[in-house]
Coordinates of C-alpha atoms in Angstrom, one line a residue:
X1 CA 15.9 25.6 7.0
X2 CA 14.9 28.3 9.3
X3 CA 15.2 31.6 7.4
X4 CA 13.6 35.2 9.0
X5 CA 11.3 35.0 6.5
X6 CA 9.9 31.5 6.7
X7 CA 11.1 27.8 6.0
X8 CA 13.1 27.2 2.6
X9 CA 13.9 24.5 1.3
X10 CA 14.0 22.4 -2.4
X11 CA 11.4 20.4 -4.3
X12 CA 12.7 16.5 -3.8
X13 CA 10.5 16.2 -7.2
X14 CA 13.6 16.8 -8.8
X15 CA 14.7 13.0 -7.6
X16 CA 13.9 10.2 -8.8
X17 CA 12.2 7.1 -7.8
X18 CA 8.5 6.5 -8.1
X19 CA 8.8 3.5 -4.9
X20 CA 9.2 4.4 -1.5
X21 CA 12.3 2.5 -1.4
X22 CA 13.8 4.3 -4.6
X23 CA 12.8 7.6 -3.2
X24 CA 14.1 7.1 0.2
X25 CA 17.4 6.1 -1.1
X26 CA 17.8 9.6 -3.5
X27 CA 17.1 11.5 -0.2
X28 CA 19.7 9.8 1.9
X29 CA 22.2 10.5 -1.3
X30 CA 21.2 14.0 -1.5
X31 CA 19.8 15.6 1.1
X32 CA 23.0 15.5 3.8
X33 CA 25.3 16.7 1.1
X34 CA 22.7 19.4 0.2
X35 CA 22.6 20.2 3.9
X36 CA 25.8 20.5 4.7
X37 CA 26.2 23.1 2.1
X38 CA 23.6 25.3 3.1
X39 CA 22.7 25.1 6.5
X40 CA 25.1 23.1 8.3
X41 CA 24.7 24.2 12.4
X42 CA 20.6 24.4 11.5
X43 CA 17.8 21.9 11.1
X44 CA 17.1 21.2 7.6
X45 CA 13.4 21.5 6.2
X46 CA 12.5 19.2 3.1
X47 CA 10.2 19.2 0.7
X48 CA 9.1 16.0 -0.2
X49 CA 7.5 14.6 -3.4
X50 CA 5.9 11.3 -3.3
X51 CA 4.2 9.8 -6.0
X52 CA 1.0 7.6 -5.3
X53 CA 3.1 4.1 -5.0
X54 CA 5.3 5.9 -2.7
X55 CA 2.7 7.4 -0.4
X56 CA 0.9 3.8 -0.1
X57 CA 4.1 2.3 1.0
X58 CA 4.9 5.0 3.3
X59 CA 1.8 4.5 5.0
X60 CA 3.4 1.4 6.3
X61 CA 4.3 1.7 10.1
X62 CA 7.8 0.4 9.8
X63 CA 8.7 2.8 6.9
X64 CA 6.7 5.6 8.4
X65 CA 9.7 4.5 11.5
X66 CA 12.6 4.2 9.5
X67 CA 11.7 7.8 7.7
X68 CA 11.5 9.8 11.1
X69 CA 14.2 8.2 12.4
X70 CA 16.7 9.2 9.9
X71 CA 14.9 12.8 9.9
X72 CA 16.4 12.6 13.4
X73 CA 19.4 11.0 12.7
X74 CA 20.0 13.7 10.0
X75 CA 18.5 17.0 12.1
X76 CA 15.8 17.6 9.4
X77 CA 12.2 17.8 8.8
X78 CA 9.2 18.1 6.6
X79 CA 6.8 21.0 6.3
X80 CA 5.7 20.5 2.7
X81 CA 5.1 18.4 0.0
X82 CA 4.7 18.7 -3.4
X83 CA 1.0 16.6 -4.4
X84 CA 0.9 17.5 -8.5
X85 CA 2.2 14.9 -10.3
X86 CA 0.3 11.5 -8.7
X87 CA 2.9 9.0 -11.3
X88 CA 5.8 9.1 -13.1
X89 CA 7.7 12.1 -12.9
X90 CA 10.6 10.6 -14.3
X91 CA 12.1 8.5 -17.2
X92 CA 8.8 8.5 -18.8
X93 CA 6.9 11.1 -20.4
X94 CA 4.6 13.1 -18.6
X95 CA 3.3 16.2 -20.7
X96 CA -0.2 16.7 -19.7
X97 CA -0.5 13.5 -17.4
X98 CA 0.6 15.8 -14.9
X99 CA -2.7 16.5 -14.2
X100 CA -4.1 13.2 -14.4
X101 CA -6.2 12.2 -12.4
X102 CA -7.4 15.7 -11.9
X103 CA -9.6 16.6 -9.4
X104 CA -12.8 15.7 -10.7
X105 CA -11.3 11.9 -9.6
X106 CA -11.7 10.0 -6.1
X107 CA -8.5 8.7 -7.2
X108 CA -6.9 12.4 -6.8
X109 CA -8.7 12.8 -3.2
X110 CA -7.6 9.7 -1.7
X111 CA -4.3 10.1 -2.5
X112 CA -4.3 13.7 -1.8
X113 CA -5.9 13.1 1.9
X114 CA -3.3 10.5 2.2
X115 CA -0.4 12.9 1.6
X116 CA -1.9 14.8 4.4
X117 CA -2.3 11.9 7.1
X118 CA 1.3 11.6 6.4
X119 CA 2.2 15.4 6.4
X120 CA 0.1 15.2 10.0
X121 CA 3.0 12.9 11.2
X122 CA 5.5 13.9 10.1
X123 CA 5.5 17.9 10.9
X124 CA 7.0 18.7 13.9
X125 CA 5.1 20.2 16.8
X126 CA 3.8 23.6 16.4
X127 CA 4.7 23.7 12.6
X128 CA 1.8 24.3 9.8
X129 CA 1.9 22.1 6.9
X130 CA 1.1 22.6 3.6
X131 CA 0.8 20.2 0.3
X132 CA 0.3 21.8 -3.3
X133 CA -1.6 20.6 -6.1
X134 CA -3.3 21.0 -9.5
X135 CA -5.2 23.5 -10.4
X136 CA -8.2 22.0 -11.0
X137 CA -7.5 19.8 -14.1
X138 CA -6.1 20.3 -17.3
X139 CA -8.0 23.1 -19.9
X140 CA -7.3 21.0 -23.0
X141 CA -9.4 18.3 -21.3
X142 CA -12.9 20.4 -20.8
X143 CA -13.0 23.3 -23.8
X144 CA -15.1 21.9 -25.8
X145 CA -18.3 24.3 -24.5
X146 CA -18.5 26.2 -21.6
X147 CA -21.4 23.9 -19.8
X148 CA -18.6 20.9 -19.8
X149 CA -15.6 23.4 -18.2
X150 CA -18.4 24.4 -15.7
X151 CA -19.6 20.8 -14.8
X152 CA -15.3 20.4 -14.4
X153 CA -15.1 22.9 -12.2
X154 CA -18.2 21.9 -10.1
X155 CA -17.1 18.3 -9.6
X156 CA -13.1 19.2 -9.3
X157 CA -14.5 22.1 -6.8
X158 CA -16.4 19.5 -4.2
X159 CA -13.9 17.3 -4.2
X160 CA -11.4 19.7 -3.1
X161 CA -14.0 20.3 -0.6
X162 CA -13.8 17.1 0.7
X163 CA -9.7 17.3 1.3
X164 CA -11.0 20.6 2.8
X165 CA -13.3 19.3 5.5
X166 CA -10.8 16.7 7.0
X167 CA -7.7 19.2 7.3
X168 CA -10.7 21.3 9.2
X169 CA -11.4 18.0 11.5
X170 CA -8.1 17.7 12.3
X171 CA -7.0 20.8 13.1
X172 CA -10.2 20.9 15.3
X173 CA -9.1 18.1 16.9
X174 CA -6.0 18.9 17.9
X175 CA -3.8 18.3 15.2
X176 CA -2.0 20.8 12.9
X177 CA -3.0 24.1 10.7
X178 CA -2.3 22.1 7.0
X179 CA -3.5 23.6 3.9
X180 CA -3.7 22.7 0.4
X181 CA -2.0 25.2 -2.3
X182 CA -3.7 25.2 -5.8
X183 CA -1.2 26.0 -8.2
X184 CA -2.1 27.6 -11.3
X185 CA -0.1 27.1 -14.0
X186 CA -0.5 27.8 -18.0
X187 CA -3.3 25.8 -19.9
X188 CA -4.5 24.8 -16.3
X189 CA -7.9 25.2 -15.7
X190 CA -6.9 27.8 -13.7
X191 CA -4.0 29.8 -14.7
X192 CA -3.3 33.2 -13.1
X193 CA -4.3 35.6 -11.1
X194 CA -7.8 36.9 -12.4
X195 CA -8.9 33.0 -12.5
X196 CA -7.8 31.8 -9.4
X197 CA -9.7 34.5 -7.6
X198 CA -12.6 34.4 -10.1
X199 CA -13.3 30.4 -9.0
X200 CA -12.1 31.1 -5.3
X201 CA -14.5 34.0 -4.9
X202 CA -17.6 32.7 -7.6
X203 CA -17.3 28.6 -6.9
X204 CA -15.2 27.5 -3.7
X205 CA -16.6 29.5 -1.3
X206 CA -20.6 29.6 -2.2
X207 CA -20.3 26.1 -2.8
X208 CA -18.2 25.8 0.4
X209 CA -19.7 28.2 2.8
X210 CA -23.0 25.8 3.1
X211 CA -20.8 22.9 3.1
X212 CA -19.0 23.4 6.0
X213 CA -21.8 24.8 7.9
X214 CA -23.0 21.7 7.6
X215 CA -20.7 18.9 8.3
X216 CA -19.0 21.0 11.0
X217 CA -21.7 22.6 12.3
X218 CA -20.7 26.4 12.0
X219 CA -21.7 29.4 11.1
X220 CA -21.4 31.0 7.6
X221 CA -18.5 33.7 8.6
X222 CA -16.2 30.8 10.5
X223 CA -17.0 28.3 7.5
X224 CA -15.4 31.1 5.2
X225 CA -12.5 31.6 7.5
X226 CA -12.4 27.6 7.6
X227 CA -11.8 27.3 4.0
X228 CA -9.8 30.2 3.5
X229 CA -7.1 28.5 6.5
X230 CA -7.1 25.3 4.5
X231 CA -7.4 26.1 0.7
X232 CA -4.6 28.1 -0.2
X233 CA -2.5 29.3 -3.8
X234 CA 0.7 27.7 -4.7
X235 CA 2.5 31.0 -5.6
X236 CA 4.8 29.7 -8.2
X237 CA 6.9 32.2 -9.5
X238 CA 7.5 30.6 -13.0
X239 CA 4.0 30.0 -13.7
X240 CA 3.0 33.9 -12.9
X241 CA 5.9 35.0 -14.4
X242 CA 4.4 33.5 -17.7
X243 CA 1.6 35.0 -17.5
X244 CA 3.2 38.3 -17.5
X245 CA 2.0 38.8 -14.3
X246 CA 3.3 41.5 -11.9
X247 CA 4.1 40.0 -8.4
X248 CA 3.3 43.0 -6.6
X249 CA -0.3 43.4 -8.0
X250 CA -1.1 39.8 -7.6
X251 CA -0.5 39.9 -3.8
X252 CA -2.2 43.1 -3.7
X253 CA -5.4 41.1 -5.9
X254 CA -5.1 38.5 -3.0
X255 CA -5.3 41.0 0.0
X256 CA -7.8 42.9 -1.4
X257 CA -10.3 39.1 -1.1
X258 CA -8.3 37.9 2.5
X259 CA -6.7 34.6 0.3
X260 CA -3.4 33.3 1.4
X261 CA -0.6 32.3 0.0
X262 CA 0.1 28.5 1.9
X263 CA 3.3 28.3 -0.7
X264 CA 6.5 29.8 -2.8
X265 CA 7.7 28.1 -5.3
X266 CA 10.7 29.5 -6.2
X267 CA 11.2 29.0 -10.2
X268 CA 12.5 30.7 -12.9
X269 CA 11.2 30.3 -16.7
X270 CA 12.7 31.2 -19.8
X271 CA 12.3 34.2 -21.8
X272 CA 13.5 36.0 -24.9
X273 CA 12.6 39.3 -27.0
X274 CA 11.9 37.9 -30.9
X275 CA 13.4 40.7 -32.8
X276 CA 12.1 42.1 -36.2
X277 CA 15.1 41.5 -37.9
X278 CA 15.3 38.0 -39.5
X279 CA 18.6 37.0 -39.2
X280 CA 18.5 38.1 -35.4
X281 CA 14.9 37.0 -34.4
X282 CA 16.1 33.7 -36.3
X283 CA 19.1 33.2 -33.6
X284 CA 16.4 33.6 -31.0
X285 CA 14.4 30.7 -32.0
X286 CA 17.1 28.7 -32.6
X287 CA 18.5 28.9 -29.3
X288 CA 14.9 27.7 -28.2
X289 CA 15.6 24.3 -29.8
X290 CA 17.4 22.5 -27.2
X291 CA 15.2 23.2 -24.7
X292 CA 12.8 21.0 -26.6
X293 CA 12.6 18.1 -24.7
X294 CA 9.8 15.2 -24.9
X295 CA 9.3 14.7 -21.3
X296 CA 7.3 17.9 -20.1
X297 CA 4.8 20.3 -21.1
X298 CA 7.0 23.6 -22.0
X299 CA 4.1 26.0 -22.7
X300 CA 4.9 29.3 -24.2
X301 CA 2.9 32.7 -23.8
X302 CA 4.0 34.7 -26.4
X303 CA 3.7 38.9 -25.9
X304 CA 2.3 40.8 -29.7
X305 CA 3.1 44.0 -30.5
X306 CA -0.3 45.4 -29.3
X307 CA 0.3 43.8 -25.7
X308 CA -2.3 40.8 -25.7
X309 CA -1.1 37.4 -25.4
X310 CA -1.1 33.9 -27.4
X311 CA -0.8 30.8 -26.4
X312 CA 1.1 27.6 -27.1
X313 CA 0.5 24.7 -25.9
X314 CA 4.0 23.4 -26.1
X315 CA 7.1 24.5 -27.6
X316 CA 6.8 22.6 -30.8
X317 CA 3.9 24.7 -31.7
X318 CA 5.6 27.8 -30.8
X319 CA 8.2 26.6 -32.7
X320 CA 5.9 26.4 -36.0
X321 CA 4.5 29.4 -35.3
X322 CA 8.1 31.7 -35.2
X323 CA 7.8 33.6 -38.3
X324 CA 5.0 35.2 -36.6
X325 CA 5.9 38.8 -36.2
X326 CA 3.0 40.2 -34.8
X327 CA 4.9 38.1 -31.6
X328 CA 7.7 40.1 -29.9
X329 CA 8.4 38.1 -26.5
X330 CA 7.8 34.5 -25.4
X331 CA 8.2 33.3 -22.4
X332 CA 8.8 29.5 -22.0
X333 CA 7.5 27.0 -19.2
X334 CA 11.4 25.3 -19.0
X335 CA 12.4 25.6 -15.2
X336 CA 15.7 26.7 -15.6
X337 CA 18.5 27.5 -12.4
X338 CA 16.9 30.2 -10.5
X339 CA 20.7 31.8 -10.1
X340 CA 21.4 32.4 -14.1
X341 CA 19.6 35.0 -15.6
X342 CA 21.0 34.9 -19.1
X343 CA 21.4 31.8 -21.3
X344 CA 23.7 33.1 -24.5
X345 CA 20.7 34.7 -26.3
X346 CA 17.7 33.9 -23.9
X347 CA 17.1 35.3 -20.5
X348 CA 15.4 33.8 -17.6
X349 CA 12.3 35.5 -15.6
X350 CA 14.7 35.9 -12.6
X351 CA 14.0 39.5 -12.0
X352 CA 10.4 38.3 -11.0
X353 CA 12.0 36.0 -8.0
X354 CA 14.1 38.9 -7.0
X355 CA 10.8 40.9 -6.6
X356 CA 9.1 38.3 -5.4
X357 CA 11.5 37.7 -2.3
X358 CA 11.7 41.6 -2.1
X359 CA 8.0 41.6 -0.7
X360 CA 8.6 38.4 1.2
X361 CA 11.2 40.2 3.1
X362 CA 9.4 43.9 3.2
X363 CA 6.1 42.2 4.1
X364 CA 6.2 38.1 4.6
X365 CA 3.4 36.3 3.0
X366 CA 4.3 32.8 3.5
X367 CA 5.4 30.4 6.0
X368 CA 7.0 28.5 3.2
X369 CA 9.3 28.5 0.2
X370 CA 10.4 26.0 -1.9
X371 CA 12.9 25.8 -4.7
X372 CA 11.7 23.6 -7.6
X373 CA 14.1 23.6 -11.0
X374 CA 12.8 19.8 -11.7
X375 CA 14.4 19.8 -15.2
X376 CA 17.7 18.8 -14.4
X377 CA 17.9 16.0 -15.6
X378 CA 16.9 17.0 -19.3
X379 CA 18.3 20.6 -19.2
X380 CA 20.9 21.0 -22.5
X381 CA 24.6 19.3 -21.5
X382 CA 26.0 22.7 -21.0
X383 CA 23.7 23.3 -18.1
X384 CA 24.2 20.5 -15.6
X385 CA 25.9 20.7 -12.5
X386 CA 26.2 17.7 -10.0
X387 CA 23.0 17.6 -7.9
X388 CA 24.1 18.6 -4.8
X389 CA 26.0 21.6 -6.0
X390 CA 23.3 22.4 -9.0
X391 CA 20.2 22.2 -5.6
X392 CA 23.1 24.0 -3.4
X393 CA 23.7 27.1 -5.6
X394 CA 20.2 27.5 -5.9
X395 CA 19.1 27.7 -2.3
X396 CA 22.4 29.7 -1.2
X397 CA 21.8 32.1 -4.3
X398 CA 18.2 32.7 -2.5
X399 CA 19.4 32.9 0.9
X400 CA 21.6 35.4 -0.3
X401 CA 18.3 37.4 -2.4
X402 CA 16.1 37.4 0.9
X403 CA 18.6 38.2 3.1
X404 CA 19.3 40.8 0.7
X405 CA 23.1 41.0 0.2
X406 CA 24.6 41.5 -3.1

């Protein structure tokens, strides 16, 4: 929907349904009843996630048809999509395949420029587009030495290149502004703030710069402006929040080198103080159990006492490593309802949203934001709401934050 501070809409990662035909059938379940309960009187934007199967089948003119007439039918329309996770999202497990392939693949650019061909016909008129994706690859994958994360980033960096150039030839030729939004995220090979400027600034754009000069034929200062239109971050507030980043200095980072932000994703992460008292800091951990699912990577950035950071992988390690006591916070990569901020013991990083939509509304930044709690479907019994209401609360709780009334 329409807000005065850009589109907002949710994440249809959250659904199921790895064919077309699965997918389809989850938004026409969802979406109306979603709709109706936020922005009834208003066209309805939607996010939409389709995995690689999906987009191929898509791509078919009578389904491409059939999807814009019930976007029609229904008064909605897509601006975004999600383009991380290329398979399974759900019923299987997906840990670090998340980022497989990663973008040192063909297999991630084909499918990526196909997202867009679709994105391109689906957008309505006048409308800029945007699709997010993974940052780069996956770190666990290319730490061995620092010569193999470099030849990682130089392969994963031309290919995004590549995705860069068409988006370029397409706007150039008439079609719309779309951009892709690299979204950092912990134990990516980029993860925050200092590393996604470090590669933008250091790698995309001196590798870039000459690119585009010469396969559009431009000069060096509209090349940069080129690939700073179409190569954008994926703000995700979850991710950031992780990192014990502070929203305000990380848009203040971005102006400072001209980047954009194409994308909000509005998430919230888990978070507790570990206290020094064993029976207490015991409670803590426990309460971190449930959230200890097998299906995705729930990376944990725990705070010491003398302010730096470690870093778990995944929550069974953290788990293993709780009679640390040098540790005095973790933060947990569980995407958890963006409207509760306290779960018994544990807290969510929901303050950082609030601030986050603060300086949206002081000083907009993006065209587009998009709710994604994907966990529903392996958040702890007591959590879980119906899907409609669950995806409901969430965007009326933000609509409410933006628009700021208590």
């Amino acid at each position: 929907m329409k807000t005065a501070y850009g589109h907002l809409t949710y994440c249809t990662n959250i659904h199921p349904g790895e064919k077309w035909e699965d997918h389809f059938a989850q938004l026409r379940k969802y979406i109306p009843a979603v709709k109706q309960q936020v922005a009834p009187d208003q066209p309805f934007g939607i996010g939409l996630r389709l995995a690689n199967t999906a987009s191929l089948e898509l791509t078919k003119e009578e389904n491409l048809n059939a999807f814009k007439a019930w976007l029609q039918q229904e008064n909605c329309y897509v601006f975004t999509m999600n383009g991380f996770p290329y398979g399974g999202f759900h019923d299987t497990v997906v840990k670090d395949q998340v980022h497989t392939p990663d973008w040192t693949q063909a297999d991630r650019v084909a499918y990526t420029v196909r997202l867009f061909r679709l994105l391109a016909a689906l957008l309505p008129e006048g409308m800029e587009g945007g699709i997010s994706t993974s940052p780069l690859s996956y770190k666990y994958w290319c730490n061995r030495c620092e010569e193999e994360k470099n030849s990682f980033t130089e392969s994963a960096t031309l290919n995004m290149l590549l995705v860069v150039e068409q988006l370029a030839r397409i706007h150039r030729s008439g079609g719309p502004l779309m951009h892709l939004d690299v979204e950092p995220e912990p134990d990516g090979l980029l993860e925050n703030t200092d590393e996604y400027i470090s590669w933008y600034m250091g790698s995309l754009l001196p590798a870039g710069i000459p690119f585009i000069m010469d396969k559009l034929r431009v000069d060096e200062a509209e090349a940069a402006s080129i690939i700073k239109n179409h190569l954008q971050l994926c703000y995700d507030v979850c991710h950031f929040a992780l990192e014990y980043e502070v929203p305000k200095q990380v848009l203040e980072q971005l102006r400072l080198y001209g980047l954009k932000v194409g994308k909000l994703q509005i998430s919230a992460a888990l978070k507790a103080d570990l206290p020094a008292a064993a029976q207490a800091r015991q409670k803590v951990i426990d309460a971190f159990r449930p959230f200890n699912e097998p299906v995705y990577l729930h990376q944990v950035i725990g705070r010491k006492t003398d302010g730096s950071l470690v870093r778990y992988p995944d929550l069974p390690q953290a788990l293993e490593d709780a009679g640390n006591t040098d540790v005095v916070e973790w933060r947990s990569h569980f995407h958890v309802p963006v409207f509760a901020d306290r779960f018994e013991v544990l807290h969510s990083t929901q303050s950082d949203i609030v601030d986050v939509l603060t300086l949206q509304r002081q000083q907009p930044f993006t065209a587009h934001m998009e709710v994604e709690t994907y966990t529903w479907d392996v958040l702890p019994q007591g959590l879980k709401e119906e899907m409609a209401v669950s995806v409901s609360r969430e965007l009326n709780w933000i609509k409410k934050i933006i628009a700021n009334k208590d």
